[in-house]
Tab-separated table of C-alpha atoms and ligand atoms in Angstrom:
chain	number	residue	atom	x	y	z
U	1	MET	CA	47.287	57.218	-31.586
U	2	ARG	CA	50.321	56.300	-29.564
U	3	LEU	CA	53.284	58.460	-28.873
U	4	GLN	CA	56.191	57.783	-26.598
U	5	VAL	CA	56.523	60.956	-24.541
U	6	ARG	CA	59.764	61.978	-22.899
U	7	LYS	CA	59.453	63.979	-19.717
U	8	GLY	CA	62.001	64.191	-16.905
U	9	ALA	CA	65.036	62.024	-16.319
U	10	TYR	CA	63.299	58.935	-14.928
U	11	ILE	CA	60.403	59.003	-17.324
U	12	ASN	CA	62.950	59.409	-20.078
U	13	ARG	CA	64.891	56.386	-18.871
U	14	ILE	CA	61.919	54.070	-18.521
U	15	MET	CA	60.554	55.157	-21.878
U	16	MET	CA	63.903	54.377	-23.460
U	17	SER	CA	63.778	50.845	-22.066
U	18	GLY	CA	61.080	50.185	-24.613
U	19	ASN	CA	58.573	48.142	-22.665
U	20	ILE	CA	56.367	50.879	-21.330
U	21	SER	CA	53.934	53.149	-23.108
U	22	LEU	CA	52.191	56.377	-22.300
U	23	TYR	CA	49.207	57.196	-24.442
U	24	GLN	CA	48.849	60.840	-25.480
U	25	THR	CA	47.305	62.915	-28.199
U	26	CYS	CA	49.887	64.025	-30.704
U	27	LYS	CA	49.717	67.326	-32.551
U	28	CYS	CA	51.861	66.316	-35.471
U	29	PHE	CA	52.000	63.349	-37.803
U	30	THR	CA	55.655	63.381	-38.717
U	31	LYS	CA	57.858	60.360	-39.126
U	32	HIS	CA	58.924	60.148	-35.460
U	33	LEU	CA	55.604	58.545	-34.652
U	34	PRO	CA	56.189	54.824	-34.890
U	35	THR	CA	52.559	53.741	-34.766
U	36	VAL	CA	49.174	55.382	-35.175
U	37	ARG	CA	46.352	53.845	-33.185
U	38	MET	CA	42.859	54.641	-32.033
U	39	PRO	CA	42.601	55.892	-28.438
U	40	VAL	CA	42.762	52.959	-26.036
U	41	LEU	CA	40.095	52.684	-23.350
U	42	CYS	CA	41.019	51.839	-19.771
U	43	SER	CA	40.733	48.077	-19.385
U	44	SER	CA	39.521	48.462	-15.812
U	45	CYS	CA	36.715	51.081	-15.993
U	46	SER	CA	36.153	50.903	-19.789
U	47	GLU	CA	35.127	54.571	-19.626
U	48	LYS	CA	38.170	56.773	-19.615
U	49	ARG	CA	41.019	56.841	-22.006
U	50	ALA	CA	44.072	54.767	-21.004
U	51	VAL	CA	47.175	56.846	-20.322
U	52	LEU	CA	49.628	54.018	-19.686
U	53	LYS	CA	50.276	50.345	-20.055
U	54	ARG	CA	51.217	48.843	-16.695
U	55	PRO	CA	54.688	47.309	-16.789
U	56	LYS	CA	53.628	44.757	-14.182
U	57	THR	CA	50.445	43.421	-15.753
U	58	GLY	CA	50.425	44.802	-19.303
U	59	LEU	CA	46.956	46.299	-18.698
U	60	SER	CA	46.128	49.685	-20.263
U	61	LEU	CA	44.741	51.933	-17.551
U	62	CYS	CA	43.483	55.468	-17.044
U	63	LYS	CA	45.154	57.568	-14.361
U	64	ALA	CA	42.510	57.016	-11.674
U	65	CYS	CA	42.451	53.223	-12.146
U	66	PHE	CA	46.255	53.057	-12.122
U	67	PHE	CA	46.424	55.043	-8.865
U	68	TRP	CA	43.805	52.799	-7.301
U	69	ALA	CA	45.504	49.566	-8.468
U	70	PHE	CA	48.930	50.719	-7.258
U	71	GLU	CA	47.659	51.849	-3.850
U	72	GLU	CA	45.551	48.700	-3.365
U	73	GLU	CA	48.527	46.466	-4.115
U	74	VAL	CA	50.610	48.250	-1.469
U	75	HIS	CA	47.685	47.953	0.958
U	76	GLN	CA	47.389	44.203	0.231
U	77	THR	CA	51.141	43.805	0.822
U	78	ILE	CA	50.830	45.585	4.182
U	79	VAL	CA	47.788	43.559	5.246
U	80	ALA	CA	49.057	40.163	4.044
U	81	ALA	CA	52.394	40.556	5.815
U	82	LYS	CA	50.808	42.215	8.913
U	83	LEU	CA	53.431	44.949	8.711
U	84	PHE	CA	51.885	47.288	11.291
U	85	LYS	CA	49.723	47.235	14.407
U	86	PRO	CA	47.278	50.007	15.347
U	87	GLY	CA	48.855	52.572	17.646
U	88	GLU	CA	52.404	52.067	16.368
U	89	THR	CA	54.712	54.949	15.589
U	90	VAL	CA	56.320	54.391	12.200
U	91	GLY	CA	59.373	56.221	10.878
U	92	ILE	CA	59.494	56.544	7.088
U	93	ALA	CA	63.077	56.604	5.834
U	94	ALA	CA	62.969	59.652	3.548
U	95	SER	CA	65.707	60.595	1.109
U	96	GLY	CA	63.699	62.910	-1.142
U	97	GLY	CA	64.005	60.366	-3.989
U	98	LYS	CA	61.081	58.855	-5.876
U	99	ASP	CA	60.769	55.683	-3.788
U	100	SER	CA	60.654	57.286	-0.368
U	101	THR	CA	58.465	60.155	-1.625
U	102	VAL	CA	55.940	57.693	-3.064
U	103	LEU	CA	56.206	55.636	0.150
U	104	ALA	CA	55.462	58.682	2.353
U	105	HIS	CA	52.569	59.711	0.102
U	106	VAL	CA	51.019	56.218	-0.048
U	107	MET	CA	51.562	55.486	3.666
U	108	LYS	CA	49.809	58.707	4.636
U	109	LEU	CA	46.985	58.022	2.197
U	110	LEU	CA	46.445	54.369	3.245
U	111	ASN	CA	46.771	55.212	6.934
U	112	GLU	CA	43.811	57.568	6.473
U	113	ARG	CA	41.839	55.473	3.941
U	114	TYR	CA	42.006	52.252	5.976
U	115	SER	CA	42.398	53.717	9.478
U	116	TYR	CA	45.644	51.884	10.235
U	117	GLY	CA	45.931	54.016	13.374
U	118	LEU	CA	49.635	54.753	12.804
U	119	GLU	CA	51.578	57.804	13.815
U	120	LEU	CA	53.880	58.559	10.899
U	121	MET	CA	57.184	60.460	10.919
U	122	LEU	CA	59.972	61.105	8.431
U	123	ILE	CA	63.589	60.209	9.199
U	124	SER	CA	66.371	61.399	6.900
U	125	VAL	CA	70.066	60.731	6.859
U	126	ASP	CA	72.422	63.493	5.760
U	127	GLU	CA	75.524	61.734	4.433
U	128	GLY	CA	77.260	65.047	3.766
U	129	ILE	CA	77.422	64.888	-0.036
U	130	THR	CA	77.619	68.414	-1.399
U	131	GLY	CA	75.538	69.004	-4.495
U	132	TYR	CA	73.458	65.884	-3.900
U	133	ARG	CA	72.176	65.254	-0.417
U	134	ASP	CA	71.934	68.928	0.519
U	135	ASP	CA	69.597	69.421	-2.465
U	136	SER	CA	67.578	66.275	-1.855
U	137	LEU	CA	67.093	67.216	1.811
U	138	GLU	CA	65.429	70.410	0.633
U	139	THR	CA	62.896	68.142	-1.121
U	140	VAL	CA	62.375	66.178	2.114
U	141	LYS	CA	61.759	69.441	3.967
U	142	ARG	CA	59.112	70.385	1.393
U	143	ASN	CA	57.583	66.894	1.720
U	144	GLN	CA	57.424	67.432	5.462
U	145	GLN	CA	55.296	70.524	4.880
U	146	GLN	CA	53.190	68.874	2.160
U	147	TYR	CA	52.436	65.745	4.210
U	148	GLU	CA	52.437	67.521	7.585
U	149	LEU	CA	54.673	64.904	9.187
U	150	PRO	CA	57.407	65.458	11.789
U	151	LEU	CA	60.949	65.161	10.409
U	152	LYS	CA	64.233	64.142	12.032
U	153	ILE	CA	67.529	64.528	10.150
U	154	VAL	CA	70.600	62.675	11.438
U	155	SER	CA	73.953	63.456	9.866
U	156	TYR	CA	77.127	61.401	9.434
U	157	GLU	CA	79.126	64.405	10.529
U	158	GLU	CA	77.278	64.648	13.815
U	159	LEU	CA	77.271	60.852	14.441
U	160	TYR	CA	80.691	59.852	13.136
U	161	GLY	CA	82.612	63.101	12.696
U	162	TRP	CA	82.994	62.403	8.950
U	163	THR	CA	81.011	63.531	5.916
U	164	MET	CA	80.939	61.383	2.762
U	165	ASP	CA	82.776	64.219	0.990
U	166	ALA	CA	85.665	63.811	3.458
U	167	ILE	CA	85.477	59.995	3.303
U	168	VAL	CA	85.706	59.988	-0.503
U	169	LYS	CA	88.759	62.245	-0.264
U	170	GLN	CA	90.438	59.585	1.846
U	171	VAL	CA	89.125	56.320	0.352
U	172	GLY	CA	88.445	57.264	-3.269
U	173	LEU	CA	85.508	56.152	-5.361
U	174	LYS	CA	85.968	52.417	-5.188
U	175	ASN	CA	84.711	51.489	-1.733
U	176	ASN	CA	82.872	54.655	-0.750
U	177	CYS	CA	79.449	52.979	-0.872
U	178	THR	CA	80.604	50.364	1.669
U	179	PHE	CA	81.222	53.169	4.175
U	180	CYS	CA	78.021	54.949	3.233
U	181	GLY	CA	75.804	51.844	3.438
U	182	VAL	CA	77.155	50.690	6.797
U	183	PHE	CA	76.925	54.167	8.323
U	184	ARG	CA	73.427	54.735	6.932
U	185	ARG	CA	72.019	51.577	8.456
U	186	GLN	CA	73.222	52.571	11.898
U	187	ALA	CA	72.313	56.250	11.447
U	188	LEU	CA	68.709	55.351	10.611
U	189	ASP	CA	68.489	53.238	13.753
U	190	ARG	CA	69.908	56.072	15.825
U	191	GLY	CA	67.417	58.544	14.322
U	192	ALA	CA	64.573	56.084	14.936
U	193	ILE	CA	65.594	55.641	18.563
U	194	MET	CA	65.767	59.431	19.045
U	195	LEU	CA	62.208	59.656	17.669
U	196	LYS	CA	61.120	56.613	19.721
U	197	VAL	CA	59.529	54.931	16.705
U	198	ASP	CA	58.380	51.291	16.856
U	199	LYS	CA	59.263	50.513	13.266
U	200	ILE	CA	61.090	51.959	10.278
U	201	CYS	CA	59.686	51.516	6.797
U	202	THR	CA	61.969	51.939	3.827
U	203	GLY	CA	61.251	52.615	0.156
U	204	HIS	CA	62.953	49.447	-1.158
U	205	ASN	CA	61.058	48.348	-4.244
U	206	ALA	CA	60.883	45.054	-6.157
U	207	ASP	CA	63.843	46.019	-8.369
U	208	ASP	CA	65.988	46.783	-5.289
U	209	VAL	CA	65.133	43.432	-3.693
U	210	ALA	CA	65.857	41.518	-6.916
U	211	GLU	CA	69.187	43.361	-7.272
U	212	THR	CA	70.117	42.465	-3.706
U	213	VAL	CA	69.299	38.795	-4.332
U	214	LEU	CA	71.573	38.847	-7.396
U	215	MET	CA	74.373	40.619	-5.521
U	216	ASN	CA	74.254	38.147	-2.649
U	217	VAL	CA	74.316	35.221	-5.080
U	218	LEU	CA	77.310	36.739	-6.885
U	219	ARG	CA	79.108	37.291	-3.577
U	220	GLY	CA	78.118	33.923	-2.165
U	221	ASP	CA	76.789	35.678	0.931
U	222	ILE	CA	74.452	32.981	2.265
U	223	ALA	CA	73.548	34.796	5.489
U	224	ARG	CA	72.406	37.933	3.645
U	225	LEU	CA	70.776	35.907	0.869
U	226	ARG	CA	68.585	34.256	3.455
U	227	ARG	CA	67.576	37.587	5.000
U	228	CYS	CA	67.351	39.924	2.030
U	229	THR	CA	63.932	38.916	0.704
U	230	ALA	CA	62.222	39.249	4.101
U	231	ILE	CA	59.542	41.921	3.941
U	232	SER	CA	60.093	42.764	7.594
U	233	THR	CA	62.830	42.139	10.094
U	234	ALA	CA	62.363	41.813	13.815
U	235	SER	CA	64.654	43.781	16.092
U	236	GLU	CA	67.991	41.961	16.094
U	237	GLY	CA	69.068	43.472	19.393
U	238	ASP	CA	69.279	46.674	21.397
U	239	GLY	CA	69.691	49.718	19.217
U	240	VAL	CA	68.186	47.988	16.165
U	241	VAL	CA	64.674	49.035	15.197
U	242	PRO	CA	62.483	46.545	13.222
U	243	ARG	CA	62.218	47.415	9.538
U	244	CYS	CA	59.775	46.704	6.745
U	245	LYS	CA	59.386	47.291	3.013
U	246	PRO	CA	55.787	48.121	2.005
U	247	LEU	CA	56.898	48.643	-1.637
U	248	LYS	CA	58.608	45.234	-1.855
U	249	TYR	CA	56.372	44.096	-4.739
U	250	ALA	CA	56.100	47.471	-6.515
U	251	TYR	CA	58.103	47.758	-9.745
U	252	GLU	CA	60.398	50.750	-9.970
U	253	LYS	CA	58.809	51.725	-13.295
U	254	GLU	CA	55.390	51.901	-11.699
U	255	ILE	CA	56.724	53.966	-8.805
U	256	VAL	CA	58.134	56.435	-11.332
U	257	LEU	CA	54.809	56.568	-13.185
U	258	TYR	CA	52.888	56.999	-9.951
U	259	ALA	CA	55.137	59.893	-8.865
U	260	TYR	CA	54.939	61.425	-12.345
U	261	PHE	CA	51.156	61.313	-12.732
U	262	LYS	CA	50.567	62.371	-9.121
U	263	LYS	CA	53.018	65.232	-9.707
U	264	LEU	CA	54.845	64.379	-6.490
U	265	ASP	CA	57.708	66.602	-5.469
U	266	TYR	CA	60.801	64.390	-5.582
U	267	PHE	CA	64.504	64.677	-6.307
U	268	SER	CA	65.770	62.689	-9.260
U	269	THR	CA	69.508	63.318	-9.464
U	270	GLU	CA	71.848	60.377	-8.899
U	271	CYS	CA	74.466	60.494	-6.166
U	272	ILE	CA	77.678	62.059	-7.472
U	273	TYR	CA	79.689	59.199	-5.935
U	274	SER	CA	77.602	56.382	-7.366
U	275	PRO	CA	79.191	55.418	-10.716
U	276	ASN	CA	81.440	52.770	-9.224
U	277	ALA	CA	78.873	51.170	-6.953
U	278	TYR	CA	78.858	47.367	-7.332
U	279	ARG	CA	75.069	47.509	-7.188
U	280	GLY	CA	75.111	49.443	-10.469
U	281	TYR	CA	76.336	46.372	-12.346
U	282	ALA	CA	73.646	44.160	-10.818
U	283	ARG	CA	71.109	46.862	-11.754
U	284	THR	CA	72.230	46.993	-15.390
U	285	PHE	CA	72.075	43.203	-15.612
U	286	LEU	CA	68.573	43.175	-14.100
U	287	LYS	CA	67.339	45.876	-16.491
U	288	ASP	CA	68.667	43.844	-19.438
U	289	LEU	CA	66.812	40.777	-18.178
U	290	GLU	CA	63.666	42.830	-17.607
U	291	SER	CA	63.695	44.197	-21.147
U	292	ILE	CA	63.521	40.619	-22.452
U	293	ARG	CA	61.143	39.304	-19.771
U	294	PRO	CA	59.406	41.863	-17.504
U	295	SER	CA	58.539	39.177	-14.938
U	296	SER	CA	62.262	38.580	-14.273
U	297	ILE	CA	62.139	40.947	-11.313
U	298	MET	CA	59.372	39.054	-9.549
U	299	ASP	CA	60.884	35.693	-10.580
U	300	ILE	CA	64.204	36.574	-8.921
U	301	ILE	CA	62.422	37.699	-5.749
U	302	HIS	CA	60.451	34.443	-5.638
U	303	SER	CA	63.636	32.444	-6.212
U	304	GLY	CA	65.254	34.278	-3.290
U	305	GLU	CA	62.204	33.691	-1.094
U	306	ASN	CA	62.178	29.972	-1.833
U	307	LEU	CA	65.876	29.286	-1.441
U	308	SER	CA	66.599	27.099	1.525
U	309	VAL	CA	69.983	26.791	3.123
U	310	ARG	CA	71.271	23.272	3.735
U	311	GLU	CA	71.313	22.278	7.374
U	312	GLY	CA	74.699	22.512	8.967
U	313	VAL	CA	75.860	25.524	6.912
U	314	LYS	CA	77.735	27.799	9.290
U	315	MET	CA	76.015	31.144	9.883
U	316	PRO	CA	77.527	34.128	11.660
U	317	VAL	CA	76.457	34.340	15.306
U	318	GLN	CA	74.996	37.758	16.173
U	319	GLY	CA	76.457	39.422	19.230
U	320	THR	CA	77.124	43.042	20.087
U	321	CYS	CA	79.985	45.377	19.321
U	322	ASN	CA	82.382	45.686	22.254
U	323	ARG	CA	82.820	49.383	21.547
U	324	CYS	CA	79.397	50.856	20.664
U	325	GLY	CA	76.965	48.045	21.580
U	326	TYR	CA	75.436	47.788	18.074
U	327	ILE	CA	74.723	44.292	16.681
U	328	SER	CA	77.792	42.567	15.325
U	329	SER	CA	79.009	39.053	14.630
U	330	GLN	CA	82.568	40.189	15.418
U	331	ALA	CA	84.206	41.867	18.413
U	332	LEU	CA	83.745	45.220	16.666
U	333	CYS	CA	80.844	46.187	14.422
U	334	LYS	CA	81.554	47.120	10.820
U	335	SER	CA	80.803	50.762	11.518
U	336	CYS	CA	83.351	50.984	14.348
U	337	VAL	CA	86.023	49.248	12.237
U	338	LEU	CA	85.437	51.553	9.273
U	339	LEU	CA	85.547	54.563	11.569
U	340	GLU	CA	88.759	53.373	13.215
U	341	GLY	CA	90.279	52.957	9.753
U	342	LEU	CA	89.300	56.498	8.773
U	343	ASN	CA	90.543	58.012	12.021
U	344	ARG	CA	93.885	56.202	11.773
U	345	GLY	CA	94.328	56.939	8.074
U	346	LEU	CA	94.050	53.183	7.309
U	347	PRO	CA	91.011	53.135	5.009
U	348	LYS	CA	91.327	49.458	4.085
U	349	LEU	CA	90.802	48.323	7.669
U	350	GLY	CA	87.078	47.728	7.258
U	351	ILE	CA	87.257	46.538	3.662
U	352	GLY	CA	87.998	42.859	3.299
U	353	LYS	CA	88.494	40.507	6.206
U	354	HIS	CA	90.736	41.836	8.917
U	355	HIS	CA	88.870	40.342	11.868
U	356	ARG	CA	92.048	39.192	13.567
U	357	LEU	CA	92.992	42.853	14.049
U	358	HIS	CA	89.848	43.676	16.028
U	359	GLU	CA	91.332	42.573	19.364
U	360	LYS	CA	94.435	44.668	18.692
U	361	ILE	CA	92.309	47.715	17.942
U	362	LEU	CA	90.144	47.190	21.010
U	363	SER	CA	93.141	46.905	23.308
U	364	GLN	CA	94.771	49.843	21.472
U	365	GLN	CA	97.886	47.858	20.608
U	366	PRO	CA	99.914	49.369	17.769
U	367	LEU	CA	99.784	47.601	14.404
U	368	THR	CA	103.002	46.328	12.843
U	369	GLU	CA	104.564	48.288	9.971
U	370	SER	CA	103.571	45.674	7.417
U	371	GLU	CA	99.961	45.603	8.702
U	372	GLU	CA	99.769	49.381	8.401
U	373	ARG	CA	101.270	49.312	4.900
U	374	LYS	CA	98.624	46.871	3.660
U	375	LEU	CA	95.784	48.892	5.146
U	376	LYS	CA	96.944	52.253	3.821
U	377	SER	CA	96.983	51.674	0.094
U	378	VAL	CA	93.749	52.374	-1.723
U	379	ASP	CA	93.129	52.059	-5.461
U	380	PHE	CA	91.480	55.254	-6.603
N	1	SF4	FE1	76.157	56.671	-0.450
N	1	SF4	FE2	77.095	55.300	-2.543
N	1	SF4	FE3	74.466	55.763	-2.295
N	1	SF4	FE4	76.120	57.768	-2.867
N	1	SF4	S1	75.705	55.965	-4.152
N	1	SF4	S2	74.471	57.817	-1.347
N	1	SF4	S3	77.956	57.207	-1.705
N	1	SF4	S4	75.746	54.507	-0.936
N	2	ZN	ZN1	80.456	49.360	17.057
C-alpha cells in the first residue's frame, strides 16, 4: 500500500509537490489514503521493498540501492569532469544546510571508497544573521566532529566590519542578497587561501544551476550565462581559488531524500532575510515547470551548456581591483564598492551601474550633492 508520509520541513515540501512517493506500511485504512497497493519491490535488486520512487528516473528503489545509485552518479560526475587530482587539498563550502551536508558526507565517503587521495576540509562563512547562521553553524560544528574534518569559519564582521544584520538595517530587505552574495564569494576565497586549499567544492545542485541559467536569461547577463553551467572554474586570478560543483547533476529532491534516509544532521530553516530574493521567483517558476515535466531541470541545464555566444559580443575584461586586488572588470571590485557605500551611508552605490564614480571614490574626491542624494534613498 502507498502512503504519502510527511516528515520534516523539506520532506513535507517535496511530498506536497506531488511527484515523489515514499512507500510505507500504514496502520490505518481511513479515507486519507488515496491509493492502496501491494508492496513494491526495488527495481534494482528485486529483493527488498522499495521505499521511494526516484524523482530523476522514476525507478522504485530500496534504501540501499538508492544510496548506491546516488553516490555512484556523484562519483561518475567527478570522474567524467576530472574534478580532482590525487594529493589535492579540497575545501568543502559548508553552511550546515542539506546540500553542503550531503556534499561533505558523500565526498568523504567517495574519497575513501575510490581512494581519491584528497585531503578534505570544511570552510564556513558566518554572515552574521542572528537566529539563522548562528544556529546553522552549530550544525557545521557537529558535522566537523561527525566527519572528523578540519573547519575554518570566516565572518563578514571580521573581513568587512559589517554583519548582515547591520547591513539589512541600512539597506532593507530589497537588495540585501546582493551584498551577501558578493561578500560570500570573496569570503570563501579568503577562507580557502587561509587554509591553503587547492580547490573549493560547493553544494550547488541541479536545481540551483537551472535557476541560475533562468536568472541570467531574464537579466540578459551573457557573461554569467556563459559561465554559470561550468562544473568547474579555473582560478581567474590571484586570490581566487578554483571551484567545482560535484552535485551539479543531483536533483534537490534526491538530496533531501538522501539526507533524510541517511539521517544526516543538517539545518533546514530558511534565511530570515530571504523572502525578497530575486532567486526565489526563479525557483518558484522552476518548481512549477518541474511539477509538469520533471526533466525540465536537466533540460534547462543542457540548454545553458549548449548556448553559444555570437562572435563579436562584447564581454567584460577581467582585471584586478585597484583597492583590494581581487578580480574585477572595473577599477573597483563589487565588494569594495558595496563596502564603500555602506561605510559612507550610500547603500545604492554598489547597486545598479555607477562605474563612473569609481575613479572619484578611489581618489577620495567628494561626491556632488545630487550624486549623494541618488545613492542614499533605498526602498524598504
Ligand atoms: Fe544571504 Fe540572502 Fe542567502 Fe540570506 S537569503 S544568506 S541574506 S544571500
Ligand atoms: Zn576590491
